[in-house]
Tab-separated table of C-alpha atoms in Angstrom:
chain	number	residue	atom	x	y	z
A	414	MET	CA	-70.940	42.672	18.866
A	415	TYR	CA	-70.607	46.434	18.550
A	416	GLY	CA	-67.305	48.236	18.231
A	417	LEU	CA	-67.918	50.630	21.113
A	418	SER	CA	-70.066	51.083	24.186
A	419	MET	CA	-70.509	54.437	25.914
A	420	SER	CA	-73.144	56.432	27.736
A	421	LEU	CA	-75.186	58.974	25.797
A	422	VAL	CA	-78.134	58.951	28.172
A	423	GLN	CA	-79.958	62.218	28.825
A	424	SER	CA	-78.218	62.981	32.088
A	425	GLU	CA	-74.879	64.352	33.198
A	426	GLU	CA	-73.385	60.894	32.602
A	427	GLY	CA	-74.084	61.303	28.901
A	428	ALA	CA	-72.778	64.875	28.830
A	429	PHE	CA	-69.655	63.709	30.669
A	430	GLN	CA	-68.888	61.309	27.833
A	431	PHE	CA	-69.906	63.624	24.990
A	432	LEU	CA	-67.903	66.713	25.964
A	433	PRO	CA	-64.425	65.235	25.287
A	434	PHE	CA	-65.468	64.573	21.673
A	435	LEU	CA	-66.583	68.202	21.401
A	436	TRP	CA	-63.298	69.488	22.821
A	437	GLU	CA	-61.158	67.175	20.711
A	438	ALA	CA	-62.852	68.493	17.586
A	439	GLY	CA	-61.774	72.012	18.563
A	440	ALA	CA	-65.175	73.222	19.758
A	441	ASP	CA	-66.613	74.202	23.124
A	442	LEU	CA	-69.947	75.162	24.622
A	443	ASN	CA	-69.643	78.707	23.286
A	444	THR	CA	-69.177	77.376	19.742
A	445	LEU	CA	-71.892	74.731	19.487
A	446	ASP	CA	-72.964	76.337	16.201
A	447	SER	CA	-69.525	75.796	14.645
A	448	PRO	CA	-68.483	73.247	11.998
A	449	GLU	CA	-66.144	71.717	14.579
A	450	ALA	CA	-69.021	70.988	16.954
A	451	THR	CA	-71.045	69.461	14.128
A	452	THR	CA	-68.077	67.263	13.225
A	453	ALA	CA	-67.937	65.942	16.797
A	454	LEU	CA	-71.614	65.069	16.987
A	455	GLN	CA	-71.790	63.758	13.422
A	456	TYR	CA	-68.986	61.344	14.283
A	457	LEU	CA	-71.173	59.733	16.955
A	458	VAL	CA	-74.215	59.793	14.664
A	459	ASP	CA	-72.208	57.963	12.007
A	460	LEU	CA	-71.018	55.366	14.517
A	461	THR	CA	-74.635	54.466	15.287
A	462	LYS	CA	-75.649	54.462	11.605
A	463	GLU	CA	-72.800	52.078	10.854
A	464	ARG	CA	-73.789	49.946	13.872
A	465	LEU	CA	-70.399	50.440	15.480
A	466	LEU	CA	-72.194	52.004	18.454
A	467	SER	CA	-75.567	50.738	19.614
A	468	ILE	CA	-78.471	53.177	19.507
A	469	ASP	CA	-79.183	51.847	22.992
A	470	ALA	CA	-76.304	54.038	24.177
A	471	LEU	CA	-78.982	56.747	24.380
A	472	ASN	CA	-80.335	54.873	27.402
A	473	TRP	CA	-77.115	53.510	28.892
A	474	THR	CA	-75.514	54.830	32.033
A	475	GLN	CA	-71.747	54.554	32.292
A	476	GLN	CA	-72.237	51.376	34.307
A	477	ASP	CA	-74.504	49.964	31.598
A	478	ALA	CA	-71.821	50.686	28.997
A	479	MET	CA	-69.286	48.919	31.181
A	480	THR	CA	-71.554	45.885	31.539
A	481	GLN	CA	-71.975	45.651	27.754
A	482	TRP	CA	-68.209	45.535	27.366
A	483	THR	CA	-67.440	43.053	30.140
A	484	ALA	CA	-70.195	40.810	28.754
A	485	GLY	CA	-68.395	40.739	25.404
A	486	LYS	CA	-71.076	42.707	23.561
A	487	ALA	CA	-68.724	45.560	22.624
A	488	ALA	CA	-65.061	45.555	21.662
A	489	MET	CA	-64.298	48.844	23.429
A	490	CYS	CA	-65.822	50.910	26.211
A	491	ILE	CA	-65.376	54.537	27.229
A	492	ASN	CA	-65.175	54.688	30.998
A	493	GLY	CA	-63.136	55.879	33.952
A	494	PRO	CA	-60.676	54.596	36.550
A	495	TRP	CA	-63.461	53.992	39.067
A	496	ASN	CA	-64.449	50.989	36.950
A	497	LEU	CA	-61.014	49.372	36.847
A	498	PRO	CA	-61.942	47.004	39.718
A	499	ALA	CA	-65.080	45.922	37.842
A	500	ALA	CA	-63.080	45.395	34.659
A	501	ARG	CA	-60.567	43.221	36.467
A	502	SER	CA	-63.300	41.170	38.100
A	503	ASN	CA	-65.741	40.784	35.234
A	504	ALA	CA	-63.854	40.920	31.926
A	505	LYS	CA	-63.006	37.328	30.981
A	506	PHE	CA	-60.621	38.332	28.196
A	507	ASN	CA	-57.359	40.197	27.734
A	508	TRP	CA	-57.810	43.959	27.762
A	509	ASP	CA	-55.928	47.207	28.141
A	510	VAL	CA	-56.519	50.950	28.518
A	511	VAL	CA	-55.740	53.624	25.920
A	512	PRO	CA	-56.560	57.346	25.692
A	513	LEU	CA	-59.457	58.588	23.605
A	514	PRO	CA	-58.589	58.909	19.893
A	515	ARG	CA	-57.021	62.294	19.273
A	516	GLY	CA	-58.901	64.820	17.156
A	517	LYS	CA	-57.535	68.311	16.519
A	518	GLN	CA	-56.290	68.092	20.090
A	519	GLU	CA	-56.249	65.663	22.983
A	520	ALA	CA	-58.966	66.025	25.575
A	521	SER	CA	-60.398	64.320	28.604
A	522	ILE	CA	-62.814	65.420	31.297
A	523	LEU	CA	-62.528	65.940	35.029
A	524	GLY	CA	-65.072	64.492	37.392
A	525	GLY	CA	-64.834	64.403	41.139
A	526	GLU	CA	-66.682	65.527	44.202
A	527	ASN	CA	-66.547	68.625	46.395
A	528	TRP	CA	-66.350	69.141	50.127
A	529	ALA	CA	-68.700	71.810	51.469
A	530	ILE	CA	-69.628	73.413	54.772
A	531	THR	CA	-73.178	74.721	55.023
A	532	VAL	CA	-73.700	78.291	56.113
A	533	THR	CA	-76.054	77.065	58.849
A	534	SER	CA	-73.538	74.621	60.339
A	535	GLN	CA	-72.957	75.008	64.072
A	536	HIS	CA	-69.483	73.521	63.687
A	537	GLN	CA	-67.908	75.361	60.775
A	538	ALA	CA	-64.464	75.571	62.375
A	539	GLU	CA	-64.450	71.862	63.189
A	540	ALA	CA	-65.711	70.981	59.725
A	541	TRP	CA	-62.929	73.026	58.155
A	542	GLU	CA	-60.327	71.227	60.270
A	543	PHE	CA	-61.776	67.903	59.127
A	544	ILE	CA	-61.606	68.923	55.465
A	545	LYS	CA	-58.000	70.017	55.902
A	546	TRP	CA	-57.242	66.622	57.469
A	547	THR	CA	-58.764	64.779	54.505
A	548	GLN	CA	-56.396	66.641	52.171
A	549	ASP	CA	-53.286	65.527	54.014
A	550	GLN	CA	-51.207	63.517	51.568
A	551	SER	CA	-51.271	60.230	53.490
A	552	VAL	CA	-54.985	60.427	54.292
A	553	LEU	CA	-55.972	61.475	50.785
A	554	LYS	CA	-53.836	58.773	49.188
A	555	GLU	CA	-55.566	56.008	51.151
A	556	TYR	CA	-58.994	57.456	50.386
A	557	LEU	CA	-58.347	57.795	46.646
A	558	LEU	CA	-56.876	54.331	46.237
A	559	GLY	CA	-59.806	52.819	48.105
A	560	ASN	CA	-62.305	54.539	45.823
A	561	GLY	CA	-60.546	54.151	42.482
A	562	THR	CA	-60.312	57.928	42.201
A	563	LEU	CA	-57.489	59.978	40.727
A	564	PRO	CA	-55.675	62.663	42.731
A	565	SER	CA	-56.137	66.367	42.079
A	566	ARG	CA	-52.804	66.992	43.799
A	567	THR	CA	-49.933	66.817	41.311
A	568	ASP	CA	-47.547	65.471	43.944
A	569	LEU	CA	-49.841	62.499	44.529
A	570	GLY	CA	-50.191	61.984	40.787
A	571	LYS	CA	-46.483	61.191	40.708
A	572	ASP	CA	-46.753	58.695	43.561
A	573	SER	CA	-45.872	55.152	42.527
A	574	ALA	CA	-49.158	53.908	43.970
A	575	PHE	CA	-50.996	55.680	41.150
A	576	ILE	CA	-48.630	55.009	38.256
A	577	GLN	CA	-47.173	51.559	38.955
A	578	ASP	CA	-50.304	49.987	37.463
A	579	PRO	CA	-49.965	50.646	33.698
A	580	LYS	CA	-53.738	50.647	33.234
A	581	GLN	CA	-54.334	53.287	35.892
A	582	ALA	CA	-51.298	55.245	34.687
A	583	VAL	CA	-53.129	55.957	31.420
A	584	PHE	CA	-55.836	57.785	33.360
A	585	VAL	CA	-53.278	59.692	35.433
A	586	LYS	CA	-51.528	60.851	32.272
A	587	ALA	CA	-54.854	61.988	30.822
A	588	LEU	CA	-55.163	64.512	33.654
A	589	VAL	CA	-52.684	66.698	31.762
A	590	THR	CA	-55.263	67.422	29.053
A	591	ALA	CA	-58.408	66.949	31.160
A	592	LYS	CA	-60.799	69.874	31.461
A	593	PRO	CA	-63.335	70.764	34.159
A	594	ARG	CA	-66.906	71.688	33.377
A	595	ALA	CA	-66.250	75.242	34.567
A	596	TYR	CA	-69.132	77.004	32.874
A	597	GLY	CA	-70.629	78.908	35.781
A	598	PRO	CA	-73.735	78.455	37.934
A	599	ASN	CA	-75.995	77.852	34.931
A	600	TYR	CA	-74.135	74.708	33.925
A	601	PRO	CA	-76.962	72.282	34.874
A	602	LYS	CA	-79.280	74.084	32.433
A	603	ILE	CA	-76.523	74.304	29.811
A	604	SER	CA	-75.797	70.604	30.125
A	605	ASN	CA	-79.457	69.755	29.656
A	606	TYR	CA	-79.538	71.615	26.321
A	607	VAL	CA	-76.399	69.774	25.204
A	608	GLN	CA	-77.950	66.453	26.209
A	609	GLN	CA	-81.090	67.252	24.222
A	610	ALA	CA	-78.924	68.040	21.191
A	611	PHE	CA	-76.956	64.796	21.080
A	612	GLN	CA	-80.069	62.774	21.906
A	613	ALA	CA	-82.001	64.396	19.036
A	614	ALA	CA	-79.192	63.929	16.511
A	615	ILE	CA	-78.252	60.368	17.395
A	616	SER	CA	-81.898	59.256	17.516
A	617	GLY	CA	-82.421	60.748	14.048
A	618	GLN	CA	-84.945	63.395	15.095
A	619	LYS	CA	-82.690	66.223	13.886
A	620	SER	CA	-79.479	66.602	11.932
A	621	ALA	CA	-76.354	67.169	14.008
A	622	SER	CA	-76.085	70.736	12.735
A	623	THR	CA	-79.730	71.607	13.421
A	624	ALA	CA	-79.653	70.093	16.901
A	625	LEU	CA	-76.511	71.999	17.834
A	626	GLN	CA	-77.769	75.272	16.351
A	627	ALA	CA	-80.834	75.047	18.580
A	628	ALA	CA	-78.726	74.184	21.611
A	629	SER	CA	-76.345	77.054	20.887
A	630	GLN	CA	-79.163	79.608	20.912
A	631	SER	CA	-80.209	78.426	24.371
A	632	VAL	CA	-76.721	77.921	25.788
A	633	LYS	CA	-74.950	81.150	24.824
A	634	PRO	CA	-77.059	83.439	27.067
A	635	LEU	CA	-76.356	81.127	30.017
A	636	LEU	CA	-72.564	81.109	29.704
A	637	PRO	CA	-70.444	83.381	31.912
A	638	SER	CA	-69.729	86.697	30.200
């Protein structure tokens, strides 16, 4: 059994789970060449060297990480509220939810989906009315609860339906320190460089510092000025 399962696959799923460690260490995407960023990545490298985190995390999606945990192959799992139903159904042991370990600061990450109306739509007005309807408190509440998704509206975040379950309440509370990936239109390219960095360091191809230095050189020109 490993101590932890998480996703560090080369995709946005891996970046989604890596970024909170970066932020908690006091770094960000504009400071990937800092000692703080190296500390964050080295922490994960050390976990794999000490066999507390499987090297297979480099290939695991978030669902794979969840499956490792529910199967009893890892003591802890980093995941989100969308997997609470799976945890309740598949984990045959007592379990609970806690925030990520605090570094220099607390951090979590925002996910979510966006509504959009295409410029070529023949029904833009109707589409806008539909989107407004989906954001009505009663409609949105039912939708979010059905999908295991947290509310972006602060008034809904205080609704008993989201906080009466102590396990889900931990995720709701984490919204206070959660950050979006608001790094401009080049973010997909930026994320890919970050993914390459943690993959190279954790697999042993490069040191954490060298991998992040290389990523920093590619990322900085892509960040919003």
